[in-house]
Amino acid sequence: MYNKAHFDWDQLPPLTSPRRPLDLKGVALGLINLPPLEGYTFTHTHREQEEVYMVLAGTGRLLVDGEEVPLAAGDMVRVDPASKRALKNDGDTPLRLICAGAVPAGYPKHPESRYLIDDGVPDYDDIPPWYAGNAEVAAKNAELKQRYERSQQRRKNRDSRDSGLWTRDLSMTKTNVVLIGMPGAGKSTVGVVLAKRLGFDFLDTDVLIQARQGRRLQEIIDSEGLAAFRRIEEAALLSLACRRSVIATGGSAVYSEAGMAALKAYGTIVFLDLPLEELTLRVRDMDTRGMVIDPGETFADLFARRLPLYLRWSELTIDGRDKSVEELAAEIATCLQDHFPTPA
């Protein structure tokens, strides 16, 4: 028995995995097709995987722990797992390589990944010398880093569910669901539908603050200032004493260490994750919706500042791209159904 696949190198993207076309179960391969004068924008290492780069055509260089190794057709280079590496095409024709990887026997594979071994560790802050000082590359790497961190959080969520860790973590005391995320993520609208699905009460902390203060959020910020509003918001978070409730928080709730710790003690923190582009299209009323944003700060700046905080507090990250409110509520409810059974 054998499997055969044909790859037209002239049509290949910079990196292609033949794992699925060839149904590979033990051989890790990558087809690298770098356009003229282009190179990797960051370095990466591996946890256990030993790699061999086999040059088929073109010329370039392989950066290995700061040393630039020249490459030409016929060259083969082995790289240790822990060595930082990056590729650059120096010629006016495509640089084409086959990268083969292997790990010690018994190393776990990831069936949900398109890569057989999938143990790479990118370092998006380490820009190779050929792109040093390039602001556009630095911005691109920052975006890639955010995507990678979100994907790792989603994998962590899956691993936790599969191993049963959530059952132990959420037993008895964790009776609430707490939604966090950027303005425009849909926390309030999803929260209402989710509460109905779970048979829970629903609480919106922004609405709670407005009711207690007798003013809209923007009026509080305009008259009291951002620092005062954050103190008011923290006090509201610390005052909550509810059970079996879906709590939609304001986007700035994650600034409060004490408030988030209190929410996490009695609830599961769910991050509604959407890309900046989609959020920007949704949020058109930045000046009136009561957003905690510093003077001169853009929505993109706010997104970059808050995303690490959302990821830090999140126990369950839900990808909200191209999903309706009902679909998001159903996905969250499905993830939590073992811990919050709906009433008969």
mmCIF file of C-alpha atoms in Angstrom:
data_model
loop_
_atom_site.group_PDB
_atom_site.id
_atom_site.type_symbol
_atom_site.label_atom_id
_atom_site.label_comp_id
_atom_site.label_asym_id
_atom_site.label_seq_id
_atom_site.Cartn_x
_atom_site.Cartn_y
_atom_site.Cartn_z
ATOM 1 C CA MET A 1 0.000 0.000 0.000
ATOM 2 C CA TYR A 2 1.192 3.527 -0.716
ATOM 3 C CA ASN A 3 -0.052 7.100 -0.926
ATOM 4 C CA LYS A 4 0.887 9.547 -3.661
ATOM 5 C CA ALA A 5 0.311 13.286 -3.912
ATOM 6 C CA HIS A 6 1.480 15.840 -6.451
ATOM 7 C CA PHE A 7 2.597 19.327 -5.450
ATOM 8 C CA ASP A 8 3.060 22.113 -8.002
ATOM 9 C CA TRP A 9 5.897 24.130 -6.479
ATOM 10 C CA ASP A 10 5.040 27.123 -8.629
ATOM 11 C CA GLN A 11 1.672 27.308 -6.862
ATOM 12 C CA LEU A 12 2.745 26.447 -3.308
ATOM 13 C CA PRO A 13 2.583 29.013 -0.462
ATOM 14 C CA PRO A 14 5.696 29.645 1.673
ATOM 15 C CA LEU A 15 4.926 26.622 3.899
ATOM 16 C CA THR A 16 2.921 23.492 3.087
ATOM 17 C CA SER A 17 2.399 20.388 5.187
ATOM 18 C CA PRO A 18 1.898 17.162 3.177
ATOM 19 C CA ARG A 19 0.679 15.347 6.291
ATOM 20 C CA ARG A 20 -2.928 14.925 5.201
ATOM 21 C CA PRO A 21 -2.452 14.451 1.438
ATOM 22 C CA LEU A 22 0.015 11.638 2.163
ATOM 23 C CA ASP A 23 -1.691 10.455 5.388
ATOM 24 C CA LEU A 24 1.631 10.708 7.220
ATOM 25 C CA LYS A 25 1.714 9.022 10.621
ATOM 26 C CA GLY A 26 5.410 8.956 11.460
ATOM 27 C CA VAL A 27 7.271 11.243 9.042
ATOM 28 C CA ALA A 28 7.100 14.986 9.741
ATOM 29 C CA LEU A 29 7.635 17.001 6.560
ATOM 30 C CA GLY A 30 7.295 20.629 5.522
ATOM 31 C CA LEU A 31 7.555 22.018 1.994
ATOM 32 C CA ILE A 32 9.179 25.476 2.107
ATOM 33 C CA ASN A 33 8.796 27.729 -0.918
ATOM 34 C CA LEU A 34 10.191 31.185 -0.121
ATOM 35 C CA PRO A 35 9.701 33.899 -2.772
ATOM 36 C CA PRO A 36 12.761 35.875 -3.976
ATOM 37 C CA LEU A 37 14.381 38.084 -1.335
ATOM 38 C CA GLU A 38 11.792 37.211 1.324
ATOM 39 C CA GLY A 39 12.521 35.671 4.700
ATOM 40 C CA TYR A 40 11.025 34.633 8.018
ATOM 41 C CA THR A 41 10.039 37.576 10.211
ATOM 42 C CA PHE A 42 10.735 35.767 13.503
ATOM 43 C CA THR A 43 12.758 32.861 14.874
ATOM 44 C CA HIS A 44 11.508 29.654 16.401
ATOM 45 C CA THR A 45 12.725 26.652 18.369
ATOM 46 C CA HIS A 46 11.307 23.197 19.055
ATOM 47 C CA ARG A 47 10.700 21.356 22.281
ATOM 48 C CA GLU A 48 11.968 17.971 21.101
ATOM 49 C CA GLN A 49 11.979 17.956 17.309
ATOM 50 C CA GLU A 50 15.263 17.592 15.434
ATOM 51 C CA GLU A 51 15.057 19.132 11.960
ATOM 52 C CA VAL A 52 16.943 18.631 8.689
ATOM 53 C CA TYR A 53 16.667 21.222 5.918
ATOM 54 C CA MET A 54 17.237 19.861 2.402
ATOM 55 C CA VAL A 55 17.698 22.523 -0.288
ATOM 56 C CA LEU A 56 16.176 21.640 -3.661
ATOM 57 C CA ALA A 57 16.573 24.932 -5.521
ATOM 58 C CA GLY A 58 17.648 28.524 -5.010
ATOM 59 C CA THR A 59 20.083 30.211 -2.650
ATOM 60 C CA GLY A 60 19.668 31.737 0.768
ATOM 61 C CA ARG A 61 20.740 31.498 4.371
ATOM 62 C CA LEU A 62 19.633 29.737 7.518
ATOM 63 C CA LEU A 63 20.008 31.709 10.732
ATOM 64 C CA VAL A 64 20.934 29.337 13.578
ATOM 65 C CA ASP A 65 21.524 30.865 17.010
ATOM 66 C CA GLY A 66 22.713 34.087 15.418
ATOM 67 C CA GLU A 67 25.025 32.457 12.855
ATOM 68 C CA GLU A 68 24.052 32.740 9.189
ATOM 69 C CA VAL A 69 24.606 29.485 7.282
ATOM 70 C CA PRO A 70 24.700 29.912 3.452
ATOM 71 C CA LEU A 71 22.373 27.630 1.494
ATOM 72 C CA ALA A 72 22.493 26.340 -2.079
ATOM 73 C CA ALA A 73 20.841 23.506 -3.991
ATOM 74 C CA GLY A 74 22.052 20.144 -2.677
ATOM 75 C CA ASP A 75 22.858 21.395 0.843
ATOM 76 C CA MET A 76 21.487 19.617 3.913
ATOM 77 C CA VAL A 77 21.574 21.197 7.394
ATOM 78 C CA ARG A 78 20.593 19.574 10.692
ATOM 79 C CA VAL A 79 19.409 21.854 13.514
ATOM 80 C CA ASP A 80 19.122 20.999 17.208
ATOM 81 C CA PRO A 81 15.664 21.386 18.787
ATOM 82 C CA ALA A 82 16.650 24.226 21.138
ATOM 83 C CA SER A 83 18.449 26.292 18.474
ATOM 84 C CA LYS A 84 16.708 29.437 17.249
ATOM 85 C CA ARG A 85 16.301 29.410 13.479
ATOM 86 C CA ALA A 86 14.969 31.460 10.560
ATOM 87 C CA LEU A 87 15.240 31.289 6.751
ATOM 88 C CA LYS A 88 16.003 33.956 4.145
ATOM 89 C CA ASN A 89 15.948 33.809 0.331
ATOM 90 C CA ASP A 90 18.866 35.819 -1.058
ATOM 91 C CA GLY A 91 18.269 35.086 -4.738
ATOM 92 C CA ASP A 92 15.954 36.207 -7.510
ATOM 93 C CA THR A 93 14.330 32.765 -7.807
ATOM 94 C CA PRO A 94 12.289 30.825 -5.196
ATOM 95 C CA LEU A 95 14.188 29.110 -2.395
ATOM 96 C CA ARG A 96 12.746 25.596 -2.174
ATOM 97 C CA LEU A 97 13.460 23.177 0.647
ATOM 98 C CA ILE A 98 12.069 20.083 2.290
ATOM 99 C CA CYS A 99 12.210 20.203 6.073
ATOM 100 C CA ALA A 100 12.093 16.822 7.790
ATOM 101 C CA GLY A 101 11.587 16.484 11.533
ATOM 102 C CA ALA A 102 11.730 13.683 14.072
ATOM 103 C CA VAL A 103 11.330 13.311 17.829
ATOM 104 C CA PRO A 104 12.233 10.641 20.382
ATOM 105 C CA ALA A 105 9.886 7.655 20.475
ATOM 106 C CA GLY A 106 6.783 8.250 22.529
ATOM 107 C CA TYR A 107 6.542 12.002 22.005
ATOM 108 C CA PRO A 108 2.806 12.912 21.778
ATOM 109 C CA LYS A 109 1.272 13.865 18.441
ATOM 110 C CA HIS A 110 -1.539 16.393 18.035
ATOM 111 C CA PRO A 111 -4.378 14.867 15.999
ATOM 112 C CA GLU A 112 -6.186 18.218 15.639
ATOM 113 C CA SER A 113 -3.168 19.941 14.071
ATOM 114 C CA ARG A 114 -2.221 19.964 10.406
ATOM 115 C CA TYR A 115 1.359 19.311 11.545
ATOM 116 C CA LEU A 116 2.353 15.849 12.724
ATOM 117 C CA ILE A 117 4.555 16.850 15.660
ATOM 118 C CA ASP A 118 3.558 20.482 16.245
ATOM 119 C CA ASP A 119 6.075 21.249 18.979
ATOM 120 C CA GLY A 120 7.388 24.497 17.530
ATOM 121 C CA VAL A 121 7.813 27.494 19.833
ATOM 122 C CA PRO A 122 7.812 30.802 17.920
ATOM 123 C CA ASP A 123 9.575 33.874 19.295
ATOM 124 C CA TYR A 124 7.766 36.777 17.657
ATOM 125 C CA ASP A 125 9.892 39.282 19.570
ATOM 126 C CA ASP A 126 13.111 37.959 18.011
ATOM 127 C CA ILE A 127 13.318 39.598 14.573
ATOM 128 C CA PRO A 128 16.089 38.257 12.266
ATOM 129 C CA PRO A 129 18.823 40.715 11.215
ATOM 130 C CA TRP A 130 17.467 41.072 7.667
ATOM 131 C CA TYR A 131 14.328 42.737 9.095
ATOM 132 C CA ALA A 132 15.932 44.557 12.047
ATOM 133 C CA GLY A 133 14.349 47.962 12.611
ATOM 134 C CA ASN A 134 11.459 47.272 10.249
ATOM 135 C CA ALA A 135 8.355 48.720 11.946
ATOM 136 C CA GLU A 136 5.948 46.954 9.581
ATOM 137 C CA VAL A 137 7.471 43.566 10.394
ATOM 138 C CA ALA A 138 7.366 44.330 14.127
ATOM 139 C CA ALA A 139 3.655 45.180 13.861
ATOM 140 C CA LYS A 140 2.966 42.004 11.885
ATOM 141 C CA ASN A 141 4.811 39.918 14.463
ATOM 142 C CA ALA A 142 2.807 41.512 17.281
ATOM 143 C CA GLU A 143 -0.420 40.464 15.548
ATOM 144 C CA LEU A 144 0.905 36.945 14.987
ATOM 145 C CA LYS A 145 1.897 36.747 18.638
ATOM 146 C CA GLN A 146 -1.647 37.630 19.725
ATOM 147 C CA ARG A 147 -3.113 34.955 17.439
ATOM 148 C CA TYR A 148 -0.643 32.373 18.759
ATOM 149 C CA GLU A 149 -1.454 33.181 22.384
ATOM 150 C CA ARG A 150 -5.164 32.836 21.658
ATOM 151 C CA SER A 151 -4.648 29.485 19.930
ATOM 152 C CA GLN A 152 -2.597 28.221 22.871
ATOM 153 C CA GLN A 153 -5.354 29.296 25.248
ATOM 154 C CA ARG A 154 -7.929 27.397 23.193
ATOM 155 C CA ARG A 155 -5.740 24.290 23.244
ATOM 156 C CA LYS A 156 -5.331 24.667 26.990
ATOM 157 C CA ASN A 157 -9.123 24.812 27.317
ATOM 158 C CA ARG A 158 -9.535 21.612 25.304
ATOM 159 C CA ASP A 159 -6.826 19.804 27.246
ATOM 160 C CA SER A 160 -8.403 20.857 30.543
ATOM 161 C CA ARG A 161 -11.820 19.579 29.506
ATOM 162 C CA ASP A 162 -10.435 16.317 28.156
ATOM 163 C CA SER A 163 -8.442 15.612 31.320
ATOM 164 C CA GLY A 164 -11.336 16.349 33.668
ATOM 165 C CA LEU A 165 -9.552 19.242 35.379
ATOM 166 C CA TRP A 166 -12.567 21.492 35.030
ATOM 167 C CA THR A 167 -14.785 19.170 37.038
ATOM 168 C CA ARG A 168 -12.502 19.481 40.031
ATOM 169 C CA ASP A 169 -11.972 23.211 39.566
ATOM 170 C CA LEU A 170 -15.633 24.149 39.210
ATOM 171 C CA SER A 171 -17.189 21.882 41.812
ATOM 172 C CA MET A 172 -19.557 23.353 44.390
ATOM 173 C CA THR A 173 -18.324 26.960 44.660
ATOM 174 C CA LYS A 174 -18.081 28.007 40.988
ATOM 175 C CA THR A 175 -21.724 28.545 40.170
ATOM 176 C CA ASN A 176 -21.527 31.648 37.928
ATOM 177 C CA VAL A 177 -20.417 32.279 34.370
ATOM 178 C CA VAL A 178 -18.460 35.518 33.869
ATOM 179 C CA LEU A 179 -18.118 36.958 30.373
ATOM 180 C CA ILE A 180 -15.128 39.179 29.605
ATOM 181 C CA GLY A 181 -13.950 40.781 26.379
ATOM 182 C CA MET A 182 -13.538 43.951 24.387
ATOM 183 C CA PRO A 183 -16.327 46.462 23.777
ATOM 184 C CA GLY A 184 -18.342 45.122 20.871
ATOM 185 C CA ALA A 185 -17.615 41.463 21.645
ATOM 186 C CA GLY A 186 -21.278 40.859 22.488
ATOM 187 C CA LYS A 187 -20.999 40.055 26.184
ATOM 188 C CA SER A 188 -24.409 41.452 27.094
ATOM 189 C CA THR A 189 -26.338 40.068 24.133
ATOM 190 C CA VAL A 190 -24.697 36.642 24.365
ATOM 191 C CA GLY A 191 -25.090 36.691 28.141
ATOM 192 C CA VAL A 192 -28.871 37.049 27.991
ATOM 193 C CA VAL A 193 -29.245 34.102 25.609
ATOM 194 C CA LEU A 194 -26.744 32.003 27.575
ATOM 195 C CA ALA A 195 -28.595 32.671 30.837
ATOM 196 C CA LYS A 196 -31.824 31.413 29.265
ATOM 197 C CA ARG A 197 -30.073 28.272 28.040
ATOM 198 C CA LEU A 198 -28.589 27.521 31.448
ATOM 199 C CA GLY A 199 -31.639 28.567 33.469
ATOM 200 C CA PHE A 200 -29.529 31.219 35.207
ATOM 201 C CA ASP A 201 -30.109 34.832 36.217
ATOM 202 C CA PHE A 202 -28.415 37.526 34.131
ATOM 203 C CA LEU A 203 -26.435 40.506 35.427
ATOM 204 C CA ASP A 204 -24.738 43.268 33.439
ATOM 205 C CA THR A 205 -22.184 45.092 35.598
ATOM 206 C CA ASP A 206 -22.286 48.214 33.405
ATOM 207 C CA VAL A 207 -26.066 48.438 33.928
ATOM 208 C CA LEU A 208 -25.556 47.820 37.653
ATOM 209 C CA ILE A 209 -23.086 50.717 37.881
ATOM 210 C CA GLN A 210 -25.438 53.042 36.017
ATOM 211 C CA ALA A 211 -28.341 52.112 38.286
ATOM 212 C CA ARG A 212 -26.334 52.681 41.450
ATOM 213 C CA GLN A 213 -24.812 55.944 40.252
ATOM 214 C CA GLY A 214 -27.947 57.273 38.583
ATOM 215 C CA ARG A 215 -25.883 58.257 35.547
ATOM 216 C CA ARG A 216 -24.757 56.779 32.255
ATOM 217 C CA LEU A 217 -21.220 55.417 32.129
ATOM 218 C CA GLN A 218 -20.000 58.199 29.871
ATOM 219 C CA GLU A 219 -21.383 60.826 32.255
ATOM 220 C CA ILE A 220 -19.497 59.229 35.150
ATOM 221 C CA ILE A 221 -16.247 59.232 33.169
ATOM 222 C CA ASP A 222 -16.735 62.792 31.955
ATOM 223 C CA SER A 223 -17.415 64.151 35.433
ATOM 224 C CA GLU A 224 -15.264 61.928 37.652
ATOM 225 C CA GLY A 225 -12.436 60.823 35.378
ATOM 226 C CA LEU A 226 -11.099 57.412 34.359
ATOM 227 C CA ALA A 227 -9.383 56.594 37.660
ATOM 228 C CA ALA A 228 -12.548 57.298 39.644
ATOM 229 C CA PHE A 229 -14.632 55.210 37.271
ATOM 230 C CA ARG A 230 -12.264 52.254 37.654
ATOM 231 C CA ARG A 231 -12.652 52.509 41.457
ATOM 232 C CA ILE A 232 -16.433 52.567 41.063
ATOM 233 C CA GLU A 233 -16.280 49.566 38.748
ATOM 234 C CA GLU A 234 -14.040 47.634 41.141
ATOM 235 C CA ALA A 235 -16.413 48.326 44.019
ATOM 236 C CA ALA A 236 -19.313 47.021 41.930
ATOM 237 C CA LEU A 237 -17.432 43.819 41.083
ATOM 238 C CA LEU A 238 -16.510 43.218 44.726
ATOM 239 C CA SER A 239 -20.093 43.787 45.865
ATOM 240 C CA LEU A 240 -21.597 40.987 43.779
ATOM 241 C CA ALA A 241 -23.186 38.198 45.791
ATOM 242 C CA CYS A 242 -24.993 36.017 43.288
ATOM 243 C CA ARG A 243 -25.203 32.356 42.394
ATOM 244 C CA ARG A 244 -26.169 30.583 39.193
ATOM 245 C CA SER A 245 -25.836 33.818 37.243
ATOM 246 C CA VAL A 246 -24.340 34.834 33.930
ATOM 247 C CA ILE A 247 -22.390 38.035 34.552
ATOM 248 C CA ALA A 248 -21.523 40.311 31.626
ATOM 249 C CA THR A 249 -18.670 42.573 32.684
ATOM 250 C CA GLY A 250 -17.502 45.862 31.240
ATOM 251 C CA GLY A 251 -14.482 45.659 28.960
ATOM 252 C CA SER A 252 -12.331 47.375 31.588
ATOM 253 C CA ALA A 253 -13.159 44.927 34.397
ATOM 254 C CA VAL A 254 -9.865 43.111 33.798
ATOM 255 C CA TYR A 255 -7.979 46.174 35.054
ATOM 256 C CA SER A 256 -9.140 45.323 38.582
ATOM 257 C CA GLU A 257 -7.019 42.592 40.136
ATOM 258 C CA ALA A 258 -9.235 42.331 43.206
ATOM 259 C CA GLY A 259 -12.447 42.426 41.198
ATOM 260 C CA MET A 260 -11.395 39.700 38.802
ATOM 261 C CA ALA A 261 -10.094 37.516 41.617
ATOM 262 C CA ALA A 262 -13.475 37.764 43.323
ATOM 263 C CA LEU A 263 -15.326 36.903 40.102
ATOM 264 C CA LYS A 264 -13.050 33.937 39.483
ATOM 265 C CA ALA A 265 -13.557 32.594 43.010
ATOM 266 C CA TYR A 266 -17.256 32.017 42.320
ATOM 267 C CA GLY A 267 -17.452 31.774 38.564
ATOM 268 C CA THR A 268 -15.892 30.502 35.364
ATOM 269 C CA ILE A 269 -14.258 33.268 33.341
ATOM 270 C CA VAL A 270 -15.202 33.074 29.634
ATOM 271 C CA PHE A 271 -13.380 35.301 27.141
ATOM 272 C CA LEU A 272 -15.336 36.217 24.000
ATOM 273 C CA ASP A 273 -12.482 36.568 21.544
ATOM 274 C CA LEU A 274 -12.898 38.504 18.302
ATOM 275 C CA PRO A 275 -10.261 39.973 15.973
ATOM 276 C CA LEU A 276 -9.589 43.699 16.030
ATOM 277 C CA GLU A 277 -10.982 44.183 12.521
ATOM 278 C CA GLU A 278 -14.401 42.812 13.435
ATOM 279 C CA LEU A 279 -14.559 44.727 16.715
ATOM 280 C CA THR A 280 -13.702 47.969 14.937
ATOM 281 C CA LEU A 281 -16.628 47.515 12.584
ATOM 282 C CA ARG A 282 -18.978 46.961 15.529
ATOM 283 C CA VAL A 283 -17.844 49.835 17.756
ATOM 284 C CA ARG A 284 -18.873 53.149 16.204
ATOM 285 C CA ASP A 285 -19.708 55.121 19.355
ATOM 286 C CA MET A 286 -16.400 55.292 21.206
ATOM 287 C CA ASP A 287 -17.070 58.834 22.450
ATOM 288 C CA THR A 288 -20.434 58.048 24.038
ATOM 289 C CA ARG A 289 -20.511 54.409 25.157
ATOM 290 C CA GLY A 290 -18.531 54.904 28.373
ATOM 291 C CA MET A 291 -15.301 53.296 27.252
ATOM 292 C CA VAL A 292 -12.317 53.393 29.602
ATOM 293 C CA ILE A 293 -9.715 54.640 27.148
ATOM 294 C CA ASP A 294 -6.864 57.070 27.764
ATOM 295 C CA PRO A 295 -6.712 60.394 25.884
ATOM 296 C CA GLY A 296 -5.003 59.895 22.517
ATOM 297 C CA GLU A 297 -5.317 56.114 22.725
ATOM 298 C CA THR A 298 -6.820 54.411 19.676
ATOM 299 C CA PHE A 299 -9.138 51.429 19.715
ATOM 300 C CA ALA A 300 -6.260 49.337 18.326
ATOM 301 C CA ASP A 301 -4.052 50.527 21.213
ATOM 302 C CA LEU A 302 -6.765 49.552 23.667
ATOM 303 C CA PHE A 303 -7.087 46.112 22.075
ATOM 304 C CA ALA A 304 -3.325 45.519 22.316
ATOM 305 C CA ARG A 305 -3.263 46.617 25.959
ATOM 306 C CA ARG A 306 -6.225 44.546 27.094
ATOM 307 C CA LEU A 307 -5.740 41.301 25.166
ATOM 308 C CA PRO A 308 -2.994 39.955 27.493
ATOM 309 C CA LEU A 309 -5.281 40.648 30.472
ATOM 310 C CA TYR A 310 -8.209 38.814 28.892
ATOM 311 C CA LEU A 311 -5.973 35.843 28.135
ATOM 312 C CA ARG A 312 -4.546 35.893 31.641
ATOM 313 C CA TRP A 313 -7.930 35.678 33.368
ATOM 314 C CA SER A 314 -9.700 33.461 30.846
ATOM 315 C CA GLU A 315 -10.541 29.897 31.787
ATOM 316 C CA LEU A 316 -12.459 29.322 28.573
ATOM 317 C CA THR A 317 -11.737 31.228 25.359
ATOM 318 C CA ILE A 318 -14.463 31.244 22.713
ATOM 319 C CA ASP A 319 -13.649 32.273 19.156
ATOM 320 C CA GLY A 320 -16.471 34.617 18.187
ATOM 321 C CA ARG A 321 -15.634 35.081 14.512
ATOM 322 C CA ASP A 322 -18.528 34.641 12.076
ATOM 323 C CA LYS A 323 -20.888 33.258 14.722
ATOM 324 C CA SER A 324 -24.361 34.421 15.678
ATOM 325 C CA VAL A 325 -25.388 35.221 19.242
ATOM 326 C CA GLU A 326 -27.281 31.939 19.421
ATOM 327 C CA GLU A 327 -24.288 29.967 18.139
ATOM 328 C CA LEU A 328 -21.958 31.537 20.687
ATOM 329 C CA ALA A 329 -24.359 30.916 23.557
ATOM 330 C CA ALA A 330 -24.801 27.308 22.446
ATOM 331 C CA GLU A 331 -21.038 26.758 22.236
ATOM 332 C CA ILE A 332 -20.455 28.127 25.726
ATOM 333 C CA ALA A 333 -23.355 26.142 27.145
ATOM 334 C CA THR A 334 -22.015 22.962 25.549
ATOM 335 C CA CYS A 335 -18.580 23.527 27.086
ATOM 336 C CA LEU A 336 -20.101 24.073 30.515
ATOM 337 C CA GLN A 337 -23.010 21.616 30.469
ATOM 338 C CA ASP A 338 -21.263 19.032 32.659
ATOM 339 C CA HIS A 339 -20.860 21.645 35.402
ATOM 340 C CA PHE A 340 -24.065 23.657 35.062
ATOM 341 C CA PRO A 341 -26.839 21.227 34.095
ATOM 342 C CA THR A 342 -29.975 22.923 32.846
ATOM 343 C CA PRO A 343 -33.098 22.460 34.949
ATOM 344 C CA ALA A 344 -35.405 19.606 33.935
#
